[in-house]
Amino acid sequence: MTHLLAVGGSDAGIAAALRARELDSTTDATVVLADEFPNFSICGTPYWVSGDVATEASLAHRTRADLEAVGMTVRSSTWASAVDVDRRLLTVTGPAGEEEISYDELLIGTGAEPVRPAGVPFGEPGIHLLHSMTDAEQVVAALELLPAGSRVAVVGAGYIGLEMTEGLIARGFDTTLIQRGPEVLSTLDPELGSLVTAEVRRHGATVLTGATVTGITPGGNGQWRVATSSASGDAEGTFALVVVCVGVRPVTDLAVATGAQLGQGGAIVVDESMRTGVPHVWAAGDCVVTHHRLLGTTWLPLGTTAHKQGRVAGENMLGGEKVFAGSVGTQVVKVFDLVAARTGLRHHETAPLDVSPLTRVTVADDHKRYYPGAVPLTISVTGDQTTGRLLGAQIVGERSAEISKRIDTFATALHAELTVDDVIDLDLSYTPPLGSPWDAVQVAAQGWERAAAASNQTPVTA
């Protein structure tokens, strides 16, 4: 019987333990987690804050009872502090005090933690992060004490910041979103990001772009004064609550203590089998480097990737030879009535590759215009002018337009290393209420080919 031990009770750790149990029901799989929330959807926390998800318990992919029913042991509120690699012992501190747990194979799935900008008084009432279930509990409790119409600030307009802003507007708060970049959602090109910025403003939020928070100080009466600086000048506002969502960094202390090496983004170096190079120590999830099908290796923390990496690790910890197939960075987010998605590389992100990138933006209807309800999709396609290979795509459009389906088409093409012309040749479904004989993704691919032909091999910038 193999004793499999996973540190981290989120996507990677649970996926590894479940896969091992699927393959061999005699596997002794134990998951150690620092909080009380095994297998909860951290991505869903903004929707619990907003009220779209009725209860906190709804965010559990599987309950503790579900996990134990399939033979897993869950050790919650237990901190892993040290690893004796030679003796294969993990030192933990839990409700019963400090102890050592033996293992045959150890998975480190410690994930990522939120970036805490200097000068922000974290820990003070009214100043919050939103990353863990505990964070979400604290935010919900704080919001319930505020009267409707209270001013709330969100710092950072990435996925969580945008989802949080939408939720706050839905709950009736006067919300200001502060973003350092020229538009919200900096993972998109500004041309597409501007559509999302306009959508947030259309729904009543104040959006400060190109703005850097320079200080958060007490403003009296339980309020916080947030000072910002931008090209248009310095400004400040007073808010009852401030939520900071400015990114994450990998948690690697335990792995480093075992002798594991760090790579891009300070994440743990693993091979495509999720081995760290330390005997019997594996790692997966947001704490590790990502094998990318275009870039080779990068750091790209995504829940979908963590699930896949954990599954690979769980199989290999039992002697398998599974390989993580690699990511292309596919992401999607709903922002009010719009959906924004991307996959692959943006124009400037192709710099490490030996390519001649060209980016073309096309606007195409989501279905035949004569059928009621047709809406425009703004689609950006990036490809290599020399070989025609598809390198990336971005889409912004209304929620009804099946954006995720269409970005997945591009993602599949990237995974298969297709050319832009290959995308045009795909046999995609068609019916007038849902599409066109040439789907919108193919119209965008045709637009790219025309631009490539017109460029006469002269690189065109986005």
mmCIF file of N, CA and C in Angstrom, residues 130-207:
data_model
loop_
_atom_site.group_PDB
_atom_site.id
_atom_site.type_symbol
_atom_site.label_atom_id
_atom_site.label_comp_id
_atom_site.label_asym_id
_atom_site.label_seq_id
_atom_site.Cartn_x
_atom_site.Cartn_y
_atom_site.Cartn_z
ATOM 1 N N LEU A 130 -9.094 39.456 -0.964
ATOM 2 C CA LEU A 130 -10.087 38.456 -1.357
ATOM 3 C C LEU A 130 -9.365 37.375 -2.134
ATOM 4 N N HIS A 131 -8.964 36.335 -1.390
ATOM 5 C CA HIS A 131 -8.247 35.229 -2.023
ATOM 6 C C HIS A 131 -8.701 33.885 -1.473
ATOM 7 N N SER A 132 -8.876 33.794 -0.175
ATOM 8 C CA SER A 132 -9.251 32.537 0.455
ATOM 9 C C SER A 132 -10.697 32.577 0.908
ATOM 10 N N MET A 133 -11.195 31.423 1.353
ATOM 11 C CA MET A 133 -12.543 31.365 1.905
ATOM 12 C C MET A 133 -12.642 32.209 3.176
ATOM 13 N N THR A 134 -11.588 32.209 3.971
ATOM 14 C CA THR A 134 -11.589 33.046 5.181
ATOM 15 C C THR A 134 -11.685 34.517 4.814
ATOM 16 N N ASP A 135 -10.951 34.927 3.768
ATOM 17 C CA ASP A 135 -11.060 36.314 3.292
ATOM 18 C C ASP A 135 -12.496 36.636 2.915
ATOM 19 N N ALA A 136 -13.128 35.722 2.186
ATOM 20 C CA ALA A 136 -14.494 35.952 1.727
ATOM 21 C C ALA A 136 -15.450 36.080 2.909
ATOM 22 N N GLU A 137 -15.275 35.247 3.915
ATOM 23 C CA GLU A 137 -16.117 35.338 5.114
ATOM 24 C C GLU A 137 -15.997 36.714 5.752
ATOM 25 N N GLN A 138 -14.770 37.206 5.824
ATOM 26 C CA GLN A 138 -14.544 38.506 6.451
ATOM 27 C C GLN A 138 -15.149 39.642 5.629
ATOM 28 N N VAL A 139 -15.038 39.548 4.313
ATOM 29 C CA VAL A 139 -15.620 40.583 3.452
ATOM 30 C C VAL A 139 -17.142 40.584 3.568
ATOM 31 N N VAL A 140 -17.752 39.402 3.515
ATOM 32 C CA VAL A 140 -19.209 39.317 3.622
ATOM 33 C C VAL A 140 -19.677 39.886 4.958
ATOM 34 N N ALA A 141 -18.998 39.528 6.034
ATOM 35 C CA ALA A 141 -19.382 40.030 7.360
ATOM 36 C C ALA A 141 -19.274 41.548 7.423
ATOM 37 N N ALA A 142 -18.217 42.102 6.831
ATOM 38 C CA ALA A 142 -18.032 43.557 6.854
ATOM 39 C C ALA A 142 -19.095 44.268 6.029
ATOM 40 N N LEU A 143 -19.428 43.706 4.855
ATOM 41 C CA LEU A 143 -20.429 44.341 3.998
ATOM 42 C C LEU A 143 -21.804 44.334 4.647
ATOM 43 N N GLU A 144 -22.105 43.293 5.382
ATOM 44 C CA GLU A 144 -23.424 43.205 6.013
ATOM 45 C C GLU A 144 -23.625 44.265 7.093
ATOM 46 N N LEU A 145 -22.535 44.857 7.560
ATOM 47 C CA LEU A 145 -22.633 45.911 8.558
ATOM 48 C C LEU A 145 -22.770 47.302 7.941
ATOM 49 N N LEU A 146 -22.582 47.390 6.622
ATOM 50 C CA LEU A 146 -22.614 48.692 5.955
ATOM 51 C C LEU A 146 -23.999 48.977 5.385
ATOM 52 N N PRO A 147 -24.467 50.203 5.510
ATOM 53 C CA PRO A 147 -25.737 50.562 4.873
ATOM 54 C C PRO A 147 -25.592 50.609 3.357
ATOM 55 N N ALA A 148 -26.661 50.336 2.647
ATOM 56 C CA ALA A 148 -26.651 50.433 1.187
ATOM 57 C C ALA A 148 -26.239 51.836 0.778
ATOM 58 N N GLY A 149 -25.471 51.922 -0.288
ATOM 59 C CA GLY A 149 -24.992 53.208 -0.754
ATOM 60 C C GLY A 149 -23.647 53.598 -0.194
ATOM 61 N N SER A 150 -23.107 52.828 0.747
ATOM 62 C CA SER A 150 -21.781 53.132 1.294
ATOM 63 C C SER A 150 -20.741 53.070 0.182
ATOM 64 N N ARG A 151 -19.701 53.877 0.329
ATOM 65 C CA ARG A 151 -18.646 53.905 -0.683
ATOM 66 C C ARG A 151 -17.630 52.800 -0.400
ATOM 67 N N VAL A 152 -17.340 52.030 -1.438
ATOM 68 C CA VAL A 152 -16.391 50.921 -1.334
ATOM 69 C C VAL A 152 -15.397 51.039 -2.483
ATOM 70 N N ALA A 153 -14.121 50.779 -2.184
ATOM 71 C CA ALA A 153 -13.082 50.828 -3.217
ATOM 72 C C ALA A 153 -12.532 49.433 -3.467
ATOM 73 N N VAL A 154 -12.284 49.119 -4.736
ATOM 74 C CA VAL A 154 -11.614 47.886 -5.128
ATOM 75 C C VAL A 154 -10.318 48.284 -5.818
ATOM 76 N N VAL A 155 -9.201 47.795 -5.317
ATOM 77 C CA VAL A 155 -7.895 48.116 -5.887
ATOM 78 C C VAL A 155 -7.433 46.918 -6.713
ATOM 79 N N GLY A 156 -7.317 47.110 -8.012
ATOM 80 C CA GLY A 156 -6.925 46.037 -8.914
ATOM 81 C C GLY A 156 -8.093 45.579 -9.759
ATOM 82 N N ALA A 157 -7.950 45.653 -11.081
ATOM 83 C CA ALA A 157 -9.052 45.325 -11.986
ATOM 84 C C ALA A 157 -8.734 44.107 -12.829
ATOM 85 N N GLY A 158 -8.193 43.067 -12.172
ATOM 86 C CA GLY A 158 -8.075 41.770 -12.817
ATOM 87 C C GLY A 158 -9.380 41.018 -12.687
ATOM 88 N N TYR A 159 -9.316 39.707 -12.793
ATOM 89 C CA TYR A 159 -10.540 38.903 -12.776
ATOM 90 C C TYR A 159 -11.294 39.053 -11.457
ATOM 91 N N ILE A 160 -10.590 38.883 -10.339
ATOM 92 C CA ILE A 160 -11.256 38.964 -9.047
ATOM 93 C C ILE A 160 -11.757 40.385 -8.786
ATOM 94 N N GLY A 161 -10.947 41.381 -9.109
ATOM 95 C CA GLY A 161 -11.359 42.764 -8.893
ATOM 96 C C GLY A 161 -12.599 43.132 -9.682
ATOM 97 N N LEU A 162 -12.679 42.683 -10.929
ATOM 98 C CA LEU A 162 -13.853 42.967 -11.755
ATOM 99 C C LEU A 162 -15.085 42.242 -11.232
ATOM 100 N N GLU A 163 -14.920 40.975 -10.889
ATOM 101 C CA GLU A 163 -16.056 40.216 -10.356
ATOM 102 C C GLU A 163 -16.531 40.803 -9.034
ATOM 103 N N MET A 164 -15.589 41.260 -8.227
ATOM 104 C CA MET A 164 -15.947 41.879 -6.953
ATOM 105 C C MET A 164 -16.688 43.195 -7.177
ATOM 106 N N THR A 165 -16.236 43.976 -8.141
ATOM 107 C CA THR A 165 -16.907 45.239 -8.459
ATOM 108 C C THR A 165 -18.337 44.991 -8.899
ATOM 109 N N GLU A 166 -18.534 44.005 -9.749
ATOM 110 C CA GLU A 166 -19.889 43.671 -10.192
ATOM 111 C C GLU A 166 -20.768 43.283 -9.010
ATOM 112 N N GLY A 167 -20.209 42.477 -8.103
ATOM 113 C CA GLY A 167 -20.977 42.056 -6.940
ATOM 114 C C GLY A 167 -21.350 43.208 -6.026
ATOM 115 N N LEU A 168 -20.426 44.133 -5.838
ATOM 116 C CA LEU A 168 -20.697 45.291 -4.969
ATOM 117 C C LEU A 168 -21.769 46.194 -5.565
ATOM 118 N N ILE A 169 -21.712 46.399 -6.880
ATOM 119 C CA ILE A 169 -22.750 47.190 -7.544
ATOM 120 C C ILE A 169 -24.102 46.504 -7.379
ATOM 121 N N ALA A 170 -24.133 45.184 -7.527
ATOM 122 C CA ALA A 170 -25.386 44.440 -7.383
ATOM 123 C C ALA A 170 -25.961 44.577 -5.977
ATOM 124 N N ARG A 171 -25.086 44.744 -4.991
ATOM 125 C CA ARG A 171 -25.543 44.875 -3.604
ATOM 126 C C ARG A 171 -25.869 46.320 -3.228
ATOM 127 N N GLY A 172 -25.722 47.236 -4.188
ATOM 128 C CA GLY A 172 -26.132 48.616 -3.948
ATOM 129 C C GLY A 172 -25.079 49.516 -3.368
ATOM 130 N N PHE A 173 -23.797 49.137 -3.469
ATOM 131 C CA PHE A 173 -22.738 49.984 -2.942
ATOM 132 C C PHE A 173 -22.204 50.932 -4.016
ATOM 133 N N ASP A 174 -21.800 52.103 -3.574
ATOM 134 C CA ASP A 174 -21.167 53.094 -4.441
ATOM 135 C C ASP A 174 -19.704 52.662 -4.600
ATOM 136 N N THR A 175 -19.397 52.093 -5.762
ATOM 137 C CA THR A 175 -18.129 51.374 -5.924
ATOM 138 C C THR A 175 -17.171 52.101 -6.846
ATOM 139 N N THR A 176 -15.916 52.203 -6.392
ATOM 140 C CA THR A 176 -14.835 52.759 -7.201
ATOM 141 C C THR A 176 -13.801 51.681 -7.455
ATOM 142 N N LEU A 177 -13.454 51.483 -8.725
ATOM 143 C CA LEU A 177 -12.456 50.501 -9.127
ATOM 144 C C LEU A 177 -11.196 51.236 -9.551
ATOM 145 N N ILE A 178 -10.075 50.885 -8.940
ATOM 146 C CA ILE A 178 -8.813 51.580 -9.185
ATOM 147 C C ILE A 178 -7.858 50.637 -9.902
ATOM 148 N N GLN A 179 -7.404 51.045 -11.089
ATOM 149 C CA GLN A 179 -6.567 50.191 -11.929
ATOM 150 C C GLN A 179 -5.319 50.938 -12.366
ATOM 151 N N ARG A 180 -4.162 50.287 -12.211
ATOM 152 C CA ARG A 180 -2.897 50.915 -12.584
ATOM 153 C C ARG A 180 -2.733 51.029 -14.097
ATOM 154 N N GLY A 181 -3.235 50.048 -14.846
ATOM 155 C CA GLY A 181 -3.069 50.055 -16.298
ATOM 156 C C GLY A 181 -4.015 51.008 -16.998
ATOM 157 N N PRO A 182 -3.858 51.139 -18.326
ATOM 158 C CA PRO A 182 -4.687 52.080 -19.088
ATOM 159 C C PRO A 182 -6.138 51.668 -19.198
ATOM 160 N N GLU A 183 -6.413 50.369 -19.057
ATOM 161 C CA GLU A 183 -7.775 49.842 -19.086
ATOM 162 C C GLU A 183 -7.868 48.728 -18.038
ATOM 163 N N VAL A 184 -9.088 48.352 -17.688
ATOM 164 C CA VAL A 184 -9.248 47.208 -16.799
ATOM 165 C C VAL A 184 -8.822 45.937 -17.544
ATOM 166 N N LEU A 185 -8.607 44.866 -16.791
ATOM 167 C CA LEU A 185 -8.276 43.566 -17.350
ATOM 168 C C LEU A 185 -7.041 43.657 -18.255
ATOM 169 N N SER A 186 -5.899 43.846 -17.627
ATOM 170 C CA SER A 186 -4.658 44.043 -18.371
ATOM 171 C C SER A 186 -4.199 42.795 -19.110
ATOM 172 N N THR A 187 -4.877 41.660 -18.926
ATOM 173 C CA THR A 187 -4.547 40.473 -19.712
ATOM 174 C C THR A 187 -5.071 40.569 -21.143
ATOM 175 N N LEU A 188 -5.877 41.586 -21.422
ATOM 176 C CA LEU A 188 -6.331 41.866 -22.785
ATOM 177 C C LEU A 188 -5.555 43.043 -23.355
ATOM 178 N N ASP A 189 -5.514 43.138 -24.690
ATOM 179 C CA ASP A 189 -4.989 44.342 -25.317
ATOM 180 C C ASP A 189 -5.890 45.521 -24.971
ATOM 181 N N PRO A 190 -5.326 46.733 -24.833
ATOM 182 C CA PRO A 190 -6.140 47.901 -24.457
ATOM 183 C C PRO A 190 -7.355 48.121 -25.345
ATOM 184 N N GLU A 191 -7.248 47.811 -26.641
ATOM 185 C CA GLU A 191 -8.379 48.009 -27.544
ATOM 186 C C GLU A 191 -9.592 47.194 -27.106
ATOM 187 N N LEU A 192 -9.352 45.976 -26.642
ATOM 188 C CA LEU A 192 -10.456 45.153 -26.153
ATOM 189 C C LEU A 192 -10.766 45.462 -24.697
ATOM 190 N N GLY A 193 -9.734 45.756 -23.915
ATOM 191 C CA GLY A 193 -9.947 46.107 -22.519
ATOM 192 C C GLY A 193 -10.818 47.333 -22.353
ATOM 193 N N SER A 194 -10.740 48.267 -23.318
ATOM 194 C CA SER A 194 -11.546 49.488 -23.238
ATOM 195 C C SER A 194 -13.035 49.180 -23.294
ATOM 196 N N LEU A 195 -13.395 48.102 -23.986
ATOM 197 C CA LEU A 195 -14.807 47.702 -24.044
ATOM 198 C C LEU A 195 -15.292 47.267 -22.668
ATOM 199 N N VAL A 196 -14.417 46.585 -21.936
ATOM 200 C CA VAL A 196 -14.773 46.123 -20.599
ATOM 201 C C VAL A 196 -14.824 47.307 -19.635
ATOM 202 N N THR A 197 -13.886 48.227 -19.754
ATOM 203 C CA THR A 197 -13.903 49.435 -18.922
ATOM 204 C C THR A 197 -15.218 50.185 -19.098
ATOM 205 N N ALA A 198 -15.642 50.349 -20.351
ATOM 206 C CA ALA A 198 -16.889 51.061 -20.637
ATOM 207 C C ALA A 198 -18.088 50.322 -20.038
ATOM 208 N N GLU A 199 -18.050 48.995 -20.049
ATOM 209 C CA GLU A 199 -19.139 48.205 -19.492
ATOM 210 C C GLU A 199 -19.252 48.412 -17.982
ATOM 211 N N VAL A 200 -18.119 48.441 -17.300
ATOM 212 C CA VAL A 200 -18.129 48.649 -15.849
ATOM 213 C C VAL A 200 -18.692 50.034 -15.526
ATOM 214 N N ARG A 201 -18.270 51.023 -16.276
ATOM 215 C CA ARG A 201 -18.784 52.384 -16.042
ATOM 216 C C ARG A 201 -20.275 52.468 -16.360
ATOM 217 N N ARG A 202 -20.697 51.768 -17.392
ATOM 218 C CA ARG A 202 -22.111 51.807 -17.789
ATOM 219 C C ARG A 202 -23.022 51.297 -16.683
ATOM 220 N N HIS A 203 -22.494 50.427 -15.841
ATOM 221 C CA HIS A 203 -23.281 49.881 -14.750
ATOM 222 C C HIS A 203 -23.121 50.648 -13.447
ATOM 223 N N GLY A 204 -22.494 51.809 -13.514
ATOM 224 C CA GLY A 204 -22.521 52.702 -12.371
ATOM 225 C C GLY A 204 -21.283 52.764 -11.518
ATOM 226 N N ALA A 205 -20.262 51.983 -11.820
ATOM 227 C CA ALA A 205 -19.032 52.058 -11.034
ATOM 228 C C ALA A 205 -18.160 53.203 -11.524
ATOM 229 N N THR A 206 -17.442 53.825 -10.603
ATOM 230 C CA THR A 206 -16.406 54.789 -10.966
ATOM 231 C C THR A 206 -15.131 54.002 -11.248
ATOM 232 N N VAL A 207 -14.527 54.208 -12.407
ATOM 233 C CA VAL A 207 -13.318 53.479 -12.773
ATOM 234 C C VAL A 207 -12.185 54.478 -12.960
#
